[in-house]
Coordinates of C-alpha atoms in Angstrom, one line a residue:
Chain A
X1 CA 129.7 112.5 -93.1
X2 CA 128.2 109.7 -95.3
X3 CA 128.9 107.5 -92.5
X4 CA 126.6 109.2 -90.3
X5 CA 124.1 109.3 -92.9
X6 CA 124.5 105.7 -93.3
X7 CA 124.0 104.7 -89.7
X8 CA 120.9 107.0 -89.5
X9 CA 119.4 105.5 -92.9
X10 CA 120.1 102.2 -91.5
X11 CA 118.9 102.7 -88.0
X12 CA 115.2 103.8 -90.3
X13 CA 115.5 101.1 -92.1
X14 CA 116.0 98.6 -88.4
X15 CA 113.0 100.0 -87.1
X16 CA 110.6 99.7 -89.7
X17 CA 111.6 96.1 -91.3
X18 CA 112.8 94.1 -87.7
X19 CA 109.2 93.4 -87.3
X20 CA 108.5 92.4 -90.7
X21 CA 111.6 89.8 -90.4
X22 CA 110.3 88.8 -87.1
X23 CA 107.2 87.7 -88.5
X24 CA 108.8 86.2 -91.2
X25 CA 111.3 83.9 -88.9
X26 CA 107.9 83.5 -86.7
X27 CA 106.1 81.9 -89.9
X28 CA 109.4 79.4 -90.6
X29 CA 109.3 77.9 -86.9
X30 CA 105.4 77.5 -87.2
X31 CA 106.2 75.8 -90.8
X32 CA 108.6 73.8 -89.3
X33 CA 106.3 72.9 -85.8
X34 CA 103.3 71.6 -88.5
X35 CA 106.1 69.2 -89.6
X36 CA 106.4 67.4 -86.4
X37 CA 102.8 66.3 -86.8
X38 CA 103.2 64.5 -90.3
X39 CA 101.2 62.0 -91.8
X40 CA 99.4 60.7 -94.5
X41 CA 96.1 62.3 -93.7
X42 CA 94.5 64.8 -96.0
X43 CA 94.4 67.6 -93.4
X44 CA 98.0 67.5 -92.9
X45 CA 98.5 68.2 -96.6
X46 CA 96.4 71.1 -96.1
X47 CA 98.1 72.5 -93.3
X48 CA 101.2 71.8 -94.6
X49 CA 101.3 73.4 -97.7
X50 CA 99.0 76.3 -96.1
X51 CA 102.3 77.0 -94.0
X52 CA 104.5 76.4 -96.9
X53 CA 102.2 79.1 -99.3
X54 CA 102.1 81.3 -96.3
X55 CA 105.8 81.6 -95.6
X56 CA 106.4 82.2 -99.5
X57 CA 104.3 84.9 -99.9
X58 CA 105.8 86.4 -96.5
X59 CA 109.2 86.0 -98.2
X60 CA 107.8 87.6 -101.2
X61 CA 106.4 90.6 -99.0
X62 CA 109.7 91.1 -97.0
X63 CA 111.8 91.5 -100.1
X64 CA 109.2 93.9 -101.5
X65 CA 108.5 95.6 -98.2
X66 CA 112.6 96.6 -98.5
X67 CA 112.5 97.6 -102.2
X68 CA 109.2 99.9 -101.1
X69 CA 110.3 101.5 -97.7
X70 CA 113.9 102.3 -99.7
X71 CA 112.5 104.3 -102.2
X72 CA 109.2 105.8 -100.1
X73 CA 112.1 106.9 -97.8
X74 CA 114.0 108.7 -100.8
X75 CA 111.1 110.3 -101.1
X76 CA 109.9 111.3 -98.3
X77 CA 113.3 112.5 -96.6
X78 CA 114.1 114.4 -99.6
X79 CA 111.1 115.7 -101.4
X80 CA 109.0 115.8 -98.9
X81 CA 108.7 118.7 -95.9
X82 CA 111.2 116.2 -94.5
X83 CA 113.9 117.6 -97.1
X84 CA 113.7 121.1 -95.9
X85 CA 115.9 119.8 -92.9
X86 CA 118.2 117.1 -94.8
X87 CA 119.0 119.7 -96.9
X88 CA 120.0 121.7 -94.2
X89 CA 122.5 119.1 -93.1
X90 CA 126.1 119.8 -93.9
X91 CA 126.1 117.1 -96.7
X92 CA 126.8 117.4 -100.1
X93 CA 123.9 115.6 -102.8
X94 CA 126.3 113.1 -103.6
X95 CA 126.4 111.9 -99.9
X96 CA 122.8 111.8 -99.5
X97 CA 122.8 109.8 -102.7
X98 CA 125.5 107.3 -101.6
X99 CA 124.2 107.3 -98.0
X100 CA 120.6 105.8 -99.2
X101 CA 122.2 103.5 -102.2
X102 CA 124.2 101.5 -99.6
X103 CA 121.1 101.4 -97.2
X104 CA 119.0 100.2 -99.5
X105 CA 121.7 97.5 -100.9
X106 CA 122.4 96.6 -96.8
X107 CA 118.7 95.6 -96.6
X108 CA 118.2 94.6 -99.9
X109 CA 121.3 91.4 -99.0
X110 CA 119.6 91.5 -95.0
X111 CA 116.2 90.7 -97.2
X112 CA 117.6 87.8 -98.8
X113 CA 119.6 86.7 -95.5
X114 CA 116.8 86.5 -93.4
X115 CA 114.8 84.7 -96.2
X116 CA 117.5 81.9 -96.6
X117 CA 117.2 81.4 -92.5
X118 CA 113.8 81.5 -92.5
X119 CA 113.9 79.3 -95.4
X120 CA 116.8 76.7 -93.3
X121 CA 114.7 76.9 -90.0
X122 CA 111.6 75.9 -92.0
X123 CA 113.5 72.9 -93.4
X124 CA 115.5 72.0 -90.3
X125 CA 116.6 68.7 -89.6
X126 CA 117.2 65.9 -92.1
X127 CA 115.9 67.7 -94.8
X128 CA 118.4 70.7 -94.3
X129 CA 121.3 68.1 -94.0
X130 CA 120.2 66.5 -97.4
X131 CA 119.8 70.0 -99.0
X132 CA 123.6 71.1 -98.2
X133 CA 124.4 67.9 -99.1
X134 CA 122.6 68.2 -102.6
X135 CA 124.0 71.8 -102.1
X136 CA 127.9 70.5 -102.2
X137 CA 127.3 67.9 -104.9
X138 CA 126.2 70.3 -107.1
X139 CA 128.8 72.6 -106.7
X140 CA 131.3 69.8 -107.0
X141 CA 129.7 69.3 -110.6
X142 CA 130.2 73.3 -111.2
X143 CA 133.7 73.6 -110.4
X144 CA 134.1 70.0 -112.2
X145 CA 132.5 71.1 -115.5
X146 CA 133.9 75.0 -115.2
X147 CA 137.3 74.5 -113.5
X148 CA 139.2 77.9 -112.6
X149 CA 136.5 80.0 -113.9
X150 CA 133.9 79.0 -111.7
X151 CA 135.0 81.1 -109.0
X152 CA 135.4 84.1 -111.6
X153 CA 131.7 83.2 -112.4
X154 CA 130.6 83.7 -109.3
X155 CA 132.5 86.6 -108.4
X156 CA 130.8 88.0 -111.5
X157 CA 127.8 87.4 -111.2
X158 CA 127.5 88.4 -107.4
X159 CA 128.8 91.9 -109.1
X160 CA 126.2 92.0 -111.8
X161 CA 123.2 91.1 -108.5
X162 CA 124.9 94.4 -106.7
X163 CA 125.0 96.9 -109.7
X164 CA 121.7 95.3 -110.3
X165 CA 120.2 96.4 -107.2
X166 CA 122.0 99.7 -107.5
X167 CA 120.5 100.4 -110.8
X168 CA 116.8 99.6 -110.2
X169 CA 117.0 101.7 -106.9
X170 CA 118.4 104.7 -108.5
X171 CA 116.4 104.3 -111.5
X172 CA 113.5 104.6 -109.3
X173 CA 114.8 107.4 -107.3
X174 CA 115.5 109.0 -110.7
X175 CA 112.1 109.0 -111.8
X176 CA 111.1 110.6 -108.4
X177 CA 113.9 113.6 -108.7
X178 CA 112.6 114.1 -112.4
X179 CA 109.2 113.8 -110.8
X180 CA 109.4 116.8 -108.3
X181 CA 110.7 119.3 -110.7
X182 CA 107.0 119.6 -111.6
X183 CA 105.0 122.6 -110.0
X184 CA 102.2 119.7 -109.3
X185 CA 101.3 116.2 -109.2
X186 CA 104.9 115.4 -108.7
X187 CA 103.8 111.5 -108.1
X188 CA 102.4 110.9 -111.0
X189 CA 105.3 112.9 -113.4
X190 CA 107.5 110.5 -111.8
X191 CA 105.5 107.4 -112.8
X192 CA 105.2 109.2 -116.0
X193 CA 108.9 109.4 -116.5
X194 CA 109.1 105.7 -115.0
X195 CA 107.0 104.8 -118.1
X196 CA 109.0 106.4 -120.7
X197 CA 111.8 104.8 -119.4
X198 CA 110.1 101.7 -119.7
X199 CA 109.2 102.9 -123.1
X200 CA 112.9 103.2 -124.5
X201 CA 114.0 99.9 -123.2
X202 CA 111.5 98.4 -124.9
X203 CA 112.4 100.3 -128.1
X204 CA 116.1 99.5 -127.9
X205 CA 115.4 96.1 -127.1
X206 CA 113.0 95.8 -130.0
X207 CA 115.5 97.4 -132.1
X208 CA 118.2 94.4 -130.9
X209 CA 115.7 91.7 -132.0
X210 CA 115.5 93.5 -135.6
X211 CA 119.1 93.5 -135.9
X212 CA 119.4 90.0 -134.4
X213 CA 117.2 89.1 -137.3
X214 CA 119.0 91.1 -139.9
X215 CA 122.4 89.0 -138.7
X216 CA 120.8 86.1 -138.9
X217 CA 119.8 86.8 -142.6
X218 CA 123.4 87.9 -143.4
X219 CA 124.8 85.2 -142.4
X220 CA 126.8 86.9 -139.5
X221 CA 124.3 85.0 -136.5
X222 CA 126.2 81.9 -137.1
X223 CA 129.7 83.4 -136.9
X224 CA 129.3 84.8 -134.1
X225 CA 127.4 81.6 -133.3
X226 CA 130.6 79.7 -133.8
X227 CA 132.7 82.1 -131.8
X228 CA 130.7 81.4 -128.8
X229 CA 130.7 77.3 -129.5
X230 CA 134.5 77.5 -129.8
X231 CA 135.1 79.8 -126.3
X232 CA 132.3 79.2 -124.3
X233 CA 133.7 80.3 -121.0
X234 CA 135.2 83.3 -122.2
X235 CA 131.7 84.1 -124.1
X236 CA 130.5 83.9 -120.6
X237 CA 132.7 86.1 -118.7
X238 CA 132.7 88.6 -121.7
X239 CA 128.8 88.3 -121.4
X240 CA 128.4 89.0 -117.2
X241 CA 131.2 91.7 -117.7
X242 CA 129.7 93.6 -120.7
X243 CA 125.8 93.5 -118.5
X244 CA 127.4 94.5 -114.9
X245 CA 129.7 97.6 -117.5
X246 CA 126.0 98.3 -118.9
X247 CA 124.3 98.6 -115.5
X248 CA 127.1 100.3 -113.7
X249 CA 126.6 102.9 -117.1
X250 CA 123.4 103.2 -116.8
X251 CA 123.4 103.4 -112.9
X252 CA 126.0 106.4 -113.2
X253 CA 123.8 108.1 -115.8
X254 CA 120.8 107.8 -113.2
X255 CA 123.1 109.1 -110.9
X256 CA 124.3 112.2 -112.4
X257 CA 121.1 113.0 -113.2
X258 CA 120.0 112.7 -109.5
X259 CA 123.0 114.7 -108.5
X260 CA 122.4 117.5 -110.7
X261 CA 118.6 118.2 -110.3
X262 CA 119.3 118.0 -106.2
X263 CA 122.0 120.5 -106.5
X264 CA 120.5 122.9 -109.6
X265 CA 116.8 122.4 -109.6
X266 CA 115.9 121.4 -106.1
X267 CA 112.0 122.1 -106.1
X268 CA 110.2 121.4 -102.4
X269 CA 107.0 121.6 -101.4
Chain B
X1 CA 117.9 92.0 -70.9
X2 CA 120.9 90.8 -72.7
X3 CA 120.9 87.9 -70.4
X4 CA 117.3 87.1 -71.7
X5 CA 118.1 87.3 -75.0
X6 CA 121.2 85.0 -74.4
X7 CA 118.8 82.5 -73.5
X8 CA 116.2 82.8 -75.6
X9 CA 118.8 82.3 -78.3
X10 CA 120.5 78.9 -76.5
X11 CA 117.2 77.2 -76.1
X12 CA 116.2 78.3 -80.0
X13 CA 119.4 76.6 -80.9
X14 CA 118.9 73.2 -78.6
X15 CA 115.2 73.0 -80.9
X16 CA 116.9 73.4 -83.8
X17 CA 119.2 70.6 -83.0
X18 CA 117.3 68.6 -81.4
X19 CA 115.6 68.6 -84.8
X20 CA 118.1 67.0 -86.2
X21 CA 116.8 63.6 -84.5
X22 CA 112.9 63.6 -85.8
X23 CA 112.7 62.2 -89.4
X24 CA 111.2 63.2 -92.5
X25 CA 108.6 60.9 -94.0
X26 CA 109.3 62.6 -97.6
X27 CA 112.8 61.6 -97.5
X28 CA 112.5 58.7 -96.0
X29 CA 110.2 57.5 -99.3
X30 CA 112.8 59.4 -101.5
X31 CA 115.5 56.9 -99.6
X32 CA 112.9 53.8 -100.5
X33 CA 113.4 54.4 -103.9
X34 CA 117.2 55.4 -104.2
X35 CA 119.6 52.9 -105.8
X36 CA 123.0 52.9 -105.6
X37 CA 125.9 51.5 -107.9
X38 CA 128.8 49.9 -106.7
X39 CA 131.3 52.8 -107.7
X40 CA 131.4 55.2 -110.2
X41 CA 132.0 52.9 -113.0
X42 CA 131.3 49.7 -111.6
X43 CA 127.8 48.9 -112.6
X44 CA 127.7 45.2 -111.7
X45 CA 126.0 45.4 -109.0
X46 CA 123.3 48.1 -107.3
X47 CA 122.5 48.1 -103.6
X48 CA 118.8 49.1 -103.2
X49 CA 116.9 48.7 -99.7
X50 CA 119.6 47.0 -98.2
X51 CA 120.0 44.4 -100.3
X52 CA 122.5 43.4 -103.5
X53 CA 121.8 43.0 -107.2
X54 CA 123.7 41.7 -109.3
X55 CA 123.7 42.5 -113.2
X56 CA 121.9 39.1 -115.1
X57 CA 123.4 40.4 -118.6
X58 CA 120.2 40.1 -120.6
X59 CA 118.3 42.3 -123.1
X60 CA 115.2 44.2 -120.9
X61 CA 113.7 45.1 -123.8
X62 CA 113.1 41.3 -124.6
X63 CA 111.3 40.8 -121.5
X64 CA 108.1 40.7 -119.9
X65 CA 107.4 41.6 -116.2
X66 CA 103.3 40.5 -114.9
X67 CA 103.7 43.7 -112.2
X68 CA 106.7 45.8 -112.5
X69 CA 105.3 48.7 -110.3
X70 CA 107.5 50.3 -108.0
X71 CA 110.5 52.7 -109.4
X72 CA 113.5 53.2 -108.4
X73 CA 116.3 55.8 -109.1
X74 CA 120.3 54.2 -109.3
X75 CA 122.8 56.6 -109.2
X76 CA 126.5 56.4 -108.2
X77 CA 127.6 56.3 -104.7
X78 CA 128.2 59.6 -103.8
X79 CA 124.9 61.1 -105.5
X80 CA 122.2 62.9 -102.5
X81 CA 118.7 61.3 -102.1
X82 CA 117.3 64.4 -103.2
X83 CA 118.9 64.7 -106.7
X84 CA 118.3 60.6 -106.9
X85 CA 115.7 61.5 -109.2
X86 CA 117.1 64.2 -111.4
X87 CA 120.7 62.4 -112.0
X88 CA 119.7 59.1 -111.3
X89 CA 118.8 56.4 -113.9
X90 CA 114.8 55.3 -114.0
X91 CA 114.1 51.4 -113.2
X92 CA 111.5 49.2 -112.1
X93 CA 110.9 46.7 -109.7
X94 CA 108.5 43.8 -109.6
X95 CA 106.2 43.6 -106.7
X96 CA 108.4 40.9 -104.8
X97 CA 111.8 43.1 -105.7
X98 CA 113.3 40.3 -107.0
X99 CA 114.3 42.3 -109.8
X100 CA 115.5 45.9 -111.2
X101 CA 115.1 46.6 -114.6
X102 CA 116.1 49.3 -116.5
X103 CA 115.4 50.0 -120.0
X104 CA 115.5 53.9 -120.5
X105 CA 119.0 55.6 -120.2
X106 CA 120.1 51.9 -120.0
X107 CA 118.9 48.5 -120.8
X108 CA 119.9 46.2 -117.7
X109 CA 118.2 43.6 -115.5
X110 CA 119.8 42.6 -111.8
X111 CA 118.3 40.0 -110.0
X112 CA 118.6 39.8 -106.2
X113 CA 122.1 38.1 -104.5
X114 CA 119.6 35.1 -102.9
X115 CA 118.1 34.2 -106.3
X116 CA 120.7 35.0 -108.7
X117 CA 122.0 31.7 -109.8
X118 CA 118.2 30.2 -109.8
X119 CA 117.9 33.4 -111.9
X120 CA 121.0 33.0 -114.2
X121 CA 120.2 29.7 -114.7
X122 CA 117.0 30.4 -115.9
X123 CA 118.4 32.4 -118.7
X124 CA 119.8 29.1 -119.9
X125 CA 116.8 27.1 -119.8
X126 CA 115.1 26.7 -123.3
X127 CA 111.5 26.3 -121.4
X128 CA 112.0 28.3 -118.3
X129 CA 108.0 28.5 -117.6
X130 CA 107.5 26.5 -114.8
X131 CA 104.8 28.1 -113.5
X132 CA 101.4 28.6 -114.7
X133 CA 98.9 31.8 -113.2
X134 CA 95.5 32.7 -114.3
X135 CA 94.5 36.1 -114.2
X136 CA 91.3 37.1 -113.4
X137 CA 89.2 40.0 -111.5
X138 CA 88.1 40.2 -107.9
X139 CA 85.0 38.5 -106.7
X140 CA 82.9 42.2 -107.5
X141 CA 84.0 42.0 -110.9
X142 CA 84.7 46.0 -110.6
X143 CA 87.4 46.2 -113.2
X144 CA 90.4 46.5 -110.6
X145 CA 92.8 44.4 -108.3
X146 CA 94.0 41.8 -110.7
X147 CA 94.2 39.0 -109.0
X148 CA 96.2 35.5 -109.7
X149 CA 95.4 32.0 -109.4
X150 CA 98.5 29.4 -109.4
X151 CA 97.0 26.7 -111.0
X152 CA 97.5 23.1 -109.4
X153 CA 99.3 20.1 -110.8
X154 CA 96.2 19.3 -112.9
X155 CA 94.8 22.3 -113.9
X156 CA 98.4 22.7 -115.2
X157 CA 98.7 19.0 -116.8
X158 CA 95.1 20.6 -118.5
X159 CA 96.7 23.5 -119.9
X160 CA 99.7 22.2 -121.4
X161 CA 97.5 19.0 -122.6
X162 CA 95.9 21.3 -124.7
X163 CA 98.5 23.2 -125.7
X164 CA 99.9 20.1 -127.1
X165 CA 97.4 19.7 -129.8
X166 CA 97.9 21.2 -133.4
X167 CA 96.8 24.8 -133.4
X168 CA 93.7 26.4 -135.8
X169 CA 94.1 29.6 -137.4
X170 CA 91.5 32.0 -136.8
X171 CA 89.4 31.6 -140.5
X172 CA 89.2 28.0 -139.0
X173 CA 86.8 28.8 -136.2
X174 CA 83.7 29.7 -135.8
X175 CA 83.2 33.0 -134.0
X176 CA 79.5 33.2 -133.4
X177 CA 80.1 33.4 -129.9
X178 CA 83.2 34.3 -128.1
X179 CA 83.3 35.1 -124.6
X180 CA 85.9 37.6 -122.7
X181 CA 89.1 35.8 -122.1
X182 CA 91.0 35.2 -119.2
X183 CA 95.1 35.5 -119.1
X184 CA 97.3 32.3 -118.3
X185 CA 100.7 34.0 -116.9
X186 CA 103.5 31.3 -118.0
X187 CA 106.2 32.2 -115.2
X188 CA 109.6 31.2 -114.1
X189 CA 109.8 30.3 -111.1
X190 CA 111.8 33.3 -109.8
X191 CA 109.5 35.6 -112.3
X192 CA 112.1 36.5 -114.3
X193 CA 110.4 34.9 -117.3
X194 CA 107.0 35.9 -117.7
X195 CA 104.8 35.0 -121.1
X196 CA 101.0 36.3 -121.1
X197 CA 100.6 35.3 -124.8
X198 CA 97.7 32.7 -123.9
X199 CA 94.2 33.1 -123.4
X200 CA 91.0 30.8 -122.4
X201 CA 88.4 31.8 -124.3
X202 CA 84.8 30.2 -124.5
X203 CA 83.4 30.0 -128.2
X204 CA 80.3 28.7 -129.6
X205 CA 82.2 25.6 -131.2
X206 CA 83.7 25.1 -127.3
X207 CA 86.8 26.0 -125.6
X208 CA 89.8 27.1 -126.8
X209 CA 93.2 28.8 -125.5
X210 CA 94.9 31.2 -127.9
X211 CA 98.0 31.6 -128.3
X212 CA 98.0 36.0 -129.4
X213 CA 102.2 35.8 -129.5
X214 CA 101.3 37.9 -133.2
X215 CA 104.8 39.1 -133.4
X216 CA 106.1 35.8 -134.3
X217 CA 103.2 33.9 -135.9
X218 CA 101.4 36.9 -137.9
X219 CA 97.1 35.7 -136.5
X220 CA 96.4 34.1 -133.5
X221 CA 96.4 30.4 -133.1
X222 CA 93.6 28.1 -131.3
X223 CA 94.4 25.7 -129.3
X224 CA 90.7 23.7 -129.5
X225 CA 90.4 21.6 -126.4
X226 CA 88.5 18.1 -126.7
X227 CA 85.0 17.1 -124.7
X228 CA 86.3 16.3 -121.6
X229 CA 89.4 19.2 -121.7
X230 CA 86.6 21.5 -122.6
X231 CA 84.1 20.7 -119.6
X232 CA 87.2 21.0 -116.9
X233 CA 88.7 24.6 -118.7
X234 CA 84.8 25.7 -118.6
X235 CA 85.0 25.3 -114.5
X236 CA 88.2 26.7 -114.4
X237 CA 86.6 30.0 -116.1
X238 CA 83.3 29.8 -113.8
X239 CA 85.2 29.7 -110.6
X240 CA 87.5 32.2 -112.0
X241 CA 86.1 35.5 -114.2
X242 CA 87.7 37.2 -116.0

């Protein structure tokens, strides 16, 4: 059944951003076109980096557009008089929940896809050769300097981008289930509860600095200082481990919470 | 309406490719200023615009260049044009690019293939300045575009005439009047040498060149040129301001 959810979430989320990434691929060709025309007078420079600020700020608007129509879509298909027939739907709240995470993390990577060939189109030619050729130096120097764990790097940290995505969208769909248990002004309860989880972050990572501090005066900072000089690499996997653990802990916390009001306290319009 | 799509798509891809044949102005000045070493470790030797330096062995630090202007960036062979400036080490070239010198991560000097031996054996000479060039300002005295006279065989003969006499320290002569100098480049003839310690300078007891080399000699010396020195040096400064 999630599958089915899935391709109906995804076939939503086709029709409403395909025209945003066709603008987006339409703003890289026109980038690339002013290109053809180069020279060293000053209205060149303007239209060039007119075309250059333009397709950044469409890069920047397609990502958020994605973020934005995932979590507008939680809302609306849920919470709103939309939800009266999803509910209906043979589906258990853990589907539904599943169903839009994996949506929203499709698009979320479809985002960034279309943004890197918007980005290649916009620099095609030479300039694209010499950039994969900078590209493959580089990562010659990576896997020079890190060896074996490179790829483990990697790996890791593509994990910690996924559970990263996963957290922030059911963070925010958290704060809207929280949200609708109110009689009224559901909207605004969840950007109240949005801000006092802002709130506690702040406090435990304000906390953290004090007890960074307080190490630091004991004497245990430089320890643990050392431990890292003398095992860099394993400091590192240890660190992108322990924050993808956090998020995934976090992320299942948001989730449970989700899962619980949806199936105990569902309140609809 | 597949078909159409099918074709839409071949003809995007023949643009993008075809692409791949118009150059980029941006890179190509990135290439104009992109160095390369000989190998990884071999740094005898840095190919740059097409042609070959080769290493000279001296102290860049010791030397002076009249217009060492353009930069370049040497890196090792395999390095990309775009990260020549990141990984790459910082020189200079003079305006003739007879010469790379380096003197930040390094201290180097490589003198092109076609003048290196007149080069190296420059190094050996005790009195390499063969050359003499006064420096003085274009004709609408607007403060930029140095420009540089070669003197001749006589106005040369002039200038080391007077530099043969016995120098004056400052306290020695009077300063009533002291007009702006002009700068006497004393070259190699490749340029590899270059001395702008010496000045002309009118004064109200007559004309002098000073030699301002303070580093060795503590004040600056005068070189006081006699009558008929002093008369020729003066035309030299009229037809040439400074």
């Amino acid at each position: 059944m999630v599958k089915k959810l899935l391709k109906y979430e995804l076939y939503a989320y086709v029709r409403t951003l395909t025209t945003m990434y066709l603008i987006l691929i339409g703003i890289s060709i026109l980038c690339r076109f002013v290109q053809l025309f180069e020279n060293d007078h000053i209205s060149y420079s303007i239209v060039f980096w007119s075309s250059v600020i333009a397709l950044i700020i469409t890069v920047i608007a397609c990502i958020g557009m994605t973020a934005i129509f995932g979590i507008t879509r939680f809302y609306k298909n849920l919470y709103s008089a939309e939800g009266y027939l999803s509910f209906t739907l043979p589906v258990t709240p853990t589907a539904h929940l599943i169903a839009k995470t994996a949506a929203q993390v499709i698009f979320s990577a479809a985002a960034v896809l279309v943004s890197l060939i918007a980005a290649a189109i916009a620099t095609a030619g030479e300039v694209l050769a010499e950039l994969f050729r900078a590209g493959f130096w580089l990562a010659g120097k990576y896997f020079e300097i890190c060896g074996g764990h490179g790829v483990f790097y990697i790996l890791e940290i593509l994990l910690l981008l996924l559970v990263s995505v996963i957290y922030a969208y059911l963070m925010c769909c958290t704060c809207i289930t929280i949200g609708q248990t109110a009689k009224k002004n559901r909207v605004l309860m969840a950007f109240g509860v949005y801000f006092i989880w802002y709130f506690i972050t702040q406090v435990v990572g304000t906390v953290m600095l004090i007890l960074i501090a307080v190490f630091g005066e004991i004497g245990l900072l430089d320890a643990i200082a050392q431990v890292i000089a003398d095992y860099p690499k394993a400091f590192m996997h240890v660190g992108l481990v322990g924050a993808t653990l956090l998020f995934a802990a976090i992320s299942a916390v948001f989730f449970f919470v989700s899962h619980r009001i949806m199936s105990r306290r569902l309140n609809l319009e | 309406m597949r078909k159409t799509y099918r074709q839409f798509a071949t003809v995007f891809a023949l643009l993008m490719l075809a692409l791949f044949l118009v150059g980029c102005d941006a890179l190509d000045a990135m290439r104009e200023e992109h160095g390369v070493y000989a190998g990884e470790t071999d740094r005898s030797t840095v190919t740059f615009r097409g042609e070959t330096y080769r290493e000279l062995g001296l102290d860049a630090e010791k030397l002076f260049y009249r217009d060492l202007s353009s930069r370049v960036y040497i890196t090792e062979p395999d390095v990309p044009v775009l990260l020549a400036s990141t990984v790459g080490e910082y020189g200079q070239t003079d305006a003739e690019m007879n010469f790379i010198v380096l003197y930040r991560e390094r201290n180097a000097v490589y003198a092109r293939e076609d003048i290196y031996e007149e080069a190296l054996a420059e190094t050996k000479m005790e009195d390499p300045y063969t050359c003499i060039r006064l420096q003085y300002l274009d004709g609408k005295n607007s403060g930029r575009g140095w420009q540089y006279h070669t003197l001749s065989e006589a106005e040369e003969a002039l200038v080391r005439r007077v530099l043969a006499g016995v120098p004056l320290k400052e306290e020695a002569v009077d300063f009533a009047y002291l007009s702006p100098s002009q700068t006497l480049f004393f070259e190699s003839e490749t340029g590899l040498f270059a001395d702008n310690s010496y000045e002309i300078v009118e004064f109200s007891g007559g004309v002098a060149i000073r030699d301002c080399n303070f580093y060795d000699k503590g004040d600056p010396e005068y070189y006081i040129a006699g009558e008929a020195d002093a008369l020729l040096l003066k035309e030299l400064l009229d037809k040439y301001p400074g």
